[in-house]
């Protein structure tokens, strides 16, 4: 009988070993996770962690030395050009590997593969594949590797990433791998191409075609133009108003039957968009020429507005080789410096906000999707079957049809909103190949305007406003990208897809893209429409007006500008929409009829200086009132829309009311009487006051407490302990310092191109992607306070400078 206890003990031990080595219902395998040798304990980095290293690695051509300063910023000095990118790849992987891979897996539609059987994730993965993220990345890879010089640098970057991965122990794995229970794949140039599609989608895949199509059942064309037109009364375009443009080089022609088949068509295709990027993904940038600065040298400024995440979007570094010395922010996952400066020029980008993605209605012959009606006959589709792998479950097979217009995004197999024979095909410029990552090899080495132009000509998608300034004194702004040449109204709504008459007819010639190049004054962009109505092309977009108004007016008045004044402009919480809206709307409200706290709120708003201070109350009152007013003005119409809809901007509503206080949307169509603006504004303010009273008991109406700005981990709620919460910041999407709850300036740079460049910058987060490191989010509090760090372009002769804390040497093995 002595064998029985032994057998039982053995079985229990075996069960424990098996159980601790496997994931259960999303819980990581507890054995490896808690292992002292390889578990999460290994990610607790001591405060005196030593980053010194002497490495001998295959793939290097010569020696490289990395000096790491007290902020964990690497300054890379390489004897060979390609080695700089090898080292950059190694350092990106060392500090940000999980982030790099996670973002490319999201791009490839592979999140369910690591996160499990979640219907929303599976739908997201399918939408990524259907949109063309993977096929577009493959086409881009062909272009990226077609140029021998580019391929050499991409290969070196990939080799550097893999040099880290190949020597990565279980204990060194980023904690996210341990929690999710998987290991990294080897890097490839294809993953870098995928990363370029991540940015293309974030910055150039937002459109409102589906919502606008749904809203056409409620609004006529004139009303849609009032609510959503892109020619703002207040806008300060990139190309100054009144600039003469040459005649269009390409003149697209509208189909003969567009009025009846397109503009008057109330489509029954009520589809809810999936995987839509944030509209707020924008930025500010400007350059001030020497005749307006105190030093007489140009000053270039940039602050890209993106989702605020941990690990941080950016990684700061310097790259120095015999042909290049550049400093700025880099993308973990791609080589080069994206925004920054070298010894001759400075550069940065904002989002163009142009619409480069359209939909066409497709009719299949049957549920097989093998044929669709096109140009008067049943035409074969190209079919492919995507395999969506799902952790812990069987894979899903998704059959995707491609048409003359592009891949089918939405059909009956994807959404129950469509009947079996109907579908929507999508054309997006990022589905084409391009070498966007490679343009920075040239831009980082640019010495003048011609070099800058040559580099940015490679930029196709996403379209960007690329700002430039040089030590020669000139400044420039080009809206660069591959933009469809459209006939008036094309692409605002889902288009008929039964023949080629609604297809894109070409692209705007690059030299006709809006641009400014001068040696005095200033150039600026803040996601507004790039040109006034005299520009000869129809250029729909998701433009944002208010920030550009504040920036342009400030720069117009500037004389003797300094870097510190430019920092103050980046930090500005002034809301130009509120400046227009509040005096006008308060005149529509009868204060004497307000009761209780409502009068107090009215008075606070009347005294407001339109600055959305973090510790102020007026910004909370204003935003709650505007939400209430918008609902009161348009809720009656938009609730009648079948399917997804979208609310107009506050700026559009205010401008429409300033033009006509009896605008069509003022009346509530649900009531027999005709409401006036005075009635609607009075009621909206009273409703807002009720909300504000409840909020006041919770947060005192203090703006930063109401807004609850935080920086989230990339895994969102799943890793909320890794967030940075409770940021005491003001502003909104309408202020230059455009901080929203989870969105805002992801990098700030101010660069004066004097004889010795003076450069300052900061981003929210920290250099390390390890939550157990003191460098994980150590910049965040300074960023929230509006502080900047000196961007130190060091020389090799400064290796003994006290700012250098660690040194890594890289040698060929």
PDB file of C-alpha atoms in Angstrom, residues 111 115 194 619 738 753 812:
ATOM      1  CA  UNK A 111      -4.068  40.617 -32.007  1.00  0.00           C
ATOM      2  CA  UNK A 115      -4.931  38.154 -26.789  1.00  0.00           C
ATOM      3  CA  UNK A 194       3.988  47.120 -41.383  1.00  0.00           C
ATOM      4  CA  UNK A 619     -13.450  75.560 -19.034  1.00  0.00           C
ATOM      5  CA  UNK A 738      -4.357  70.154 -27.226  1.00  0.00           C
ATOM      6  CA  UNK A 753      19.053  77.448 -35.750  1.00  0.00           C
ATOM      7  CA  UNK A 812      32.124  43.249 -35.118  1.00  0.00           C
TER       8      UNK A 812
END
